[in-house]
Amino acid sequence: MEDKTVFRLFTYIFLVSLFYHSITQWLGVYFSLVNHLEQFFISLLLTTVSVSGIIGSALGGVFSDRLGRTKVIRIGKGLMIVVAFSLLVKGSLFILFTLMFAWGLGWTFNHIGLSTFLTDLPLTQVFESASLNSSVRFLSAGLGSVLGEMVMQKSFNFGFILFGTCLLILFMMTKKLIVLIPSCIQK
């Protein structure tokens, strides 16, 4: 039972990272080609993702403990879905900054919820799972960049729809992929 649960958890980690990086690696190009922004503003927008990640790390940990890991994961993924579909509509610079803040916050909430969930695994699986977590994310980030290239070079709109829909499907499957391990404290 626990091995199947851990496999499903890492399948989820792989997929969410794949879809996140498929979009993230192409945001700078999107801002340049579609929004016609200067490099300065593109850099600020991408930095906003990182800054919100710092804030999201602190908030995500607190919310994970108070609301439960699965709820924080779903909140994070929900933010990512909203941003993916919102990028279909050209908005003001203020809207783009708000979206990038939400994008970074969503990714971080998702990441923190999953990482906290891993700490709830039985002690015999924690160390291997922590190591595997980094490996899976590294692999899926690279594959996400390649997948994003294949899709985004053809059409940003199609890419946002495709990856947003994939995140939405993953959102609906969260409870099937991330299930309670009997020995965990999961809320």
PDB file of C-alpha atoms in Angstrom, residues 62-176:
ATOM      1  CA  VAL A  62       2.141  27.702   8.080  1.00  0.00           C
ATOM      2  CA  PHE A  63      -0.910  26.951   5.914  1.00  0.00           C
ATOM      3  CA  SER A  64       0.213  23.336   5.437  1.00  0.00           C
ATOM      4  CA  ASP A  65       0.176  22.810   9.169  1.00  0.00           C
ATOM      5  CA  ARG A  66      -3.064  24.711   9.766  1.00  0.00           C
ATOM      6  CA  LEU A  67      -5.157  23.825   6.718  1.00  0.00           C
ATOM      7  CA  GLY A  68      -3.597  20.517   5.763  1.00  0.00           C
ATOM      8  CA  ARG A  69      -1.135  19.529   3.071  1.00  0.00           C
ATOM      9  CA  THR A  70      -3.683  18.539   0.440  1.00  0.00           C
ATOM     10  CA  LYS A  71      -5.637  21.801   0.770  1.00  0.00           C
ATOM     11  CA  VAL A  72      -2.460  23.877   0.342  1.00  0.00           C
ATOM     12  CA  ILE A  73      -1.494  21.801  -2.697  1.00  0.00           C
ATOM     13  CA  ARG A  74      -4.927  22.395  -4.216  1.00  0.00           C
ATOM     14  CA  ILE A  75      -4.803  26.142  -3.457  1.00  0.00           C
ATOM     15  CA  GLY A  76      -1.398  26.324  -5.125  1.00  0.00           C
ATOM     16  CA  LYS A  77      -2.526  24.407  -8.162  1.00  0.00           C
ATOM     17  CA  GLY A  78      -5.699  26.495  -8.347  1.00  0.00           C
ATOM     18  CA  LEU A  79      -3.602  29.669  -8.516  1.00  0.00           C
ATOM     19  CA  MET A  80      -1.470  28.119 -11.263  1.00  0.00           C
ATOM     20  CA  ILE A  81      -4.558  27.177 -13.285  1.00  0.00           C
ATOM     21  CA  VAL A  82      -6.043  30.674 -13.002  1.00  0.00           C
ATOM     22  CA  VAL A  83      -2.755  32.230 -14.133  1.00  0.00           C
ATOM     23  CA  ALA A  84      -2.288  29.829 -17.072  1.00  0.00           C
ATOM     24  CA  PHE A  85      -5.711  30.710 -18.453  1.00  0.00           C
ATOM     25  CA  SER A  86      -5.408  34.424 -17.562  1.00  0.00           C
ATOM     26  CA  LEU A  87      -2.295  34.715 -19.722  1.00  0.00           C
ATOM     27  CA  LEU A  88      -4.540  34.110 -22.738  1.00  0.00           C
ATOM     28  CA  VAL A  89      -5.833  37.661 -22.350  1.00  0.00           C
ATOM     29  CA  LYS A  90      -3.395  40.506 -22.868  1.00  0.00           C
ATOM     30  CA  GLY A  91      -3.380  42.632 -19.739  1.00  0.00           C
ATOM     31  CA  SER A  92      -1.699  45.707 -18.336  1.00  0.00           C
ATOM     32  CA  LEU A  93       1.712  45.579 -16.720  1.00  0.00           C
ATOM     33  CA  PHE A  94       0.037  45.714 -13.296  1.00  0.00           C
ATOM     34  CA  ILE A  95      -2.071  42.647 -14.213  1.00  0.00           C
ATOM     35  CA  LEU A  96       1.051  40.810 -15.404  1.00  0.00           C
ATOM     36  CA  PHE A  97       2.841  41.562 -12.112  1.00  0.00           C
ATOM     37  CA  THR A  98      -0.186  40.299 -10.186  1.00  0.00           C
ATOM     38  CA  LEU A  99      -0.300  37.139 -12.309  1.00  0.00           C
ATOM     39  CA  MET A 100       3.418  36.474 -11.854  1.00  0.00           C
ATOM     40  CA  PHE A 101       3.087  36.942  -8.111  1.00  0.00           C
ATOM     41  CA  ALA A 102       0.191  34.453  -8.097  1.00  0.00           C
ATOM     42  CA  TRP A 103       2.138  32.054 -10.359  1.00  0.00           C
ATOM     43  CA  GLY A 104       5.106  31.964  -7.976  1.00  0.00           C
ATOM     44  CA  LEU A 105       2.856  31.704  -4.945  1.00  0.00           C
ATOM     45  CA  GLY A 106       0.899  28.862  -6.552  1.00  0.00           C
ATOM     46  CA  TRP A 107       4.031  26.902  -7.421  1.00  0.00           C
ATOM     47  CA  THR A 108       5.493  27.426  -3.957  1.00  0.00           C
ATOM     48  CA  PHE A 109       2.291  26.436  -2.145  1.00  0.00           C
ATOM     49  CA  ASN A 110       2.152  23.312  -4.253  1.00  0.00           C
ATOM     50  CA  HIS A 111       5.840  22.568  -3.599  1.00  0.00           C
ATOM     51  CA  ILE A 112       5.641  23.236   0.148  1.00  0.00           C
ATOM     52  CA  GLY A 113       2.479  21.157   0.539  1.00  0.00           C
ATOM     53  CA  LEU A 114       4.130  18.230  -1.240  1.00  0.00           C
ATOM     54  CA  SER A 115       7.416  18.574   0.608  1.00  0.00           C
ATOM     55  CA  THR A 116       5.604  18.747   3.943  1.00  0.00           C
ATOM     56  CA  PHE A 117       3.598  15.694   2.936  1.00  0.00           C
ATOM     57  CA  LEU A 118       6.893  13.851   2.337  1.00  0.00           C
ATOM     58  CA  THR A 119       7.963  14.588   5.910  1.00  0.00           C
ATOM     59  CA  ASP A 120       4.833  12.765   7.061  1.00  0.00           C
ATOM     60  CA  LEU A 121       5.946   9.532   5.398  1.00  0.00           C
ATOM     61  CA  PRO A 122       7.137   6.699   7.626  1.00  0.00           C
ATOM     62  CA  LEU A 123      10.696   7.289   8.822  1.00  0.00           C
ATOM     63  CA  THR A 124      11.931   4.385   6.699  1.00  0.00           C
ATOM     64  CA  GLN A 125      10.914   6.285   3.546  1.00  0.00           C
ATOM     65  CA  VAL A 126      11.651   9.919   4.398  1.00  0.00           C
ATOM     66  CA  PHE A 127      15.302  10.075   3.338  1.00  0.00           C
ATOM     67  CA  GLU A 128      14.870   8.209   0.071  1.00  0.00           C
ATOM     68  CA  SER A 129      11.752  10.224  -0.716  1.00  0.00           C
ATOM     69  CA  ALA A 130      13.515  13.548  -0.105  1.00  0.00           C
ATOM     70  CA  SER A 131      16.301  12.539  -2.463  1.00  0.00           C
ATOM     71  CA  LEU A 132      13.885  11.177  -5.047  1.00  0.00           C
ATOM     72  CA  ASN A 133      11.830  14.381  -4.812  1.00  0.00           C
ATOM     73  CA  SER A 134      14.790  16.462  -6.014  1.00  0.00           C
ATOM     74  CA  SER A 135      15.650  14.009  -8.779  1.00  0.00           C
ATOM     75  CA  VAL A 136      12.091  13.801 -10.065  1.00  0.00           C
ATOM     76  CA  ARG A 137      11.714  17.593 -10.074  1.00  0.00           C
ATOM     77  CA  PHE A 138      15.054  18.038 -11.871  1.00  0.00           C
ATOM     78  CA  LEU A 139      14.138  15.519 -14.573  1.00  0.00           C
ATOM     79  CA  SER A 140      10.619  16.855 -15.101  1.00  0.00           C
ATOM     80  CA  ALA A 141      11.880  20.462 -15.221  1.00  0.00           C
ATOM     81  CA  GLY A 142      14.169  19.575 -18.122  1.00  0.00           C
ATOM     82  CA  LEU A 143      11.470  17.639 -19.919  1.00  0.00           C
ATOM     83  CA  GLY A 144       9.016  20.474 -19.259  1.00  0.00           C
ATOM     84  CA  SER A 145      11.367  22.931 -20.950  1.00  0.00           C
ATOM     85  CA  VAL A 146      11.571  20.675 -24.006  1.00  0.00           C
ATOM     86  CA  LEU A 147       7.809  20.088 -24.070  1.00  0.00           C
ATOM     87  CA  GLY A 148       7.190  23.816 -23.633  1.00  0.00           C
ATOM     88  CA  GLU A 149       9.496  24.524 -26.566  1.00  0.00           C
ATOM     89  CA  MET A 150       7.611  22.103 -28.798  1.00  0.00           C
ATOM     90  CA  VAL A 151       4.245  23.651 -27.919  1.00  0.00           C
ATOM     91  CA  MET A 152       4.960  27.329 -27.187  1.00  0.00           C
ATOM     92  CA  GLN A 153       6.958  27.914 -30.366  1.00  0.00           C
ATOM     93  CA  LYS A 154       3.848  27.045 -32.340  1.00  0.00           C
ATOM     94  CA  SER A 155       1.330  28.989 -30.241  1.00  0.00           C
ATOM     95  CA  PHE A 156       1.434  30.562 -26.793  1.00  0.00           C
ATOM     96  CA  ASN A 157      -2.358  30.480 -26.582  1.00  0.00           C
ATOM     97  CA  PHE A 158      -2.463  26.775 -27.375  1.00  0.00           C
ATOM     98  CA  GLY A 159       0.310  26.184 -24.831  1.00  0.00           C
ATOM     99  CA  PHE A 160      -1.500  28.035 -22.056  1.00  0.00           C
ATOM    100  CA  ILE A 161      -4.713  26.168 -22.866  1.00  0.00           C
ATOM    101  CA  LEU A 162      -2.954  22.782 -23.056  1.00  0.00           C
ATOM    102  CA  PHE A 163      -0.877  23.140 -19.904  1.00  0.00           C
ATOM    103  CA  GLY A 164      -3.673  24.922 -18.021  1.00  0.00           C
ATOM    104  CA  THR A 165      -6.006  22.047 -18.893  1.00  0.00           C
ATOM    105  CA  CYS A 166      -3.370  19.518 -17.790  1.00  0.00           C
ATOM    106  CA  LEU A 167      -3.067  21.347 -14.461  1.00  0.00           C
ATOM    107  CA  LEU A 168      -6.873  21.348 -14.175  1.00  0.00           C
ATOM    108  CA  ILE A 169      -7.003  17.574 -14.754  1.00  0.00           C
ATOM    109  CA  LEU A 170      -4.239  17.124 -12.186  1.00  0.00           C
ATOM    110  CA  PHE A 171      -6.244  19.330  -9.802  1.00  0.00           C
ATOM    111  CA  MET A 172      -9.257  17.032 -10.194  1.00  0.00           C
ATOM    112  CA  MET A 173      -7.071  13.954  -9.639  1.00  0.00           C
ATOM    113  CA  THR A 174      -5.287  15.308  -6.544  1.00  0.00           C
ATOM    114  CA  LYS A 175      -7.154  13.121  -4.075  1.00  0.00           C
ATOM    115  CA  LYS A 176      -6.494   9.991  -6.171  1.00  0.00           C
TER     116      LYS A 176
END
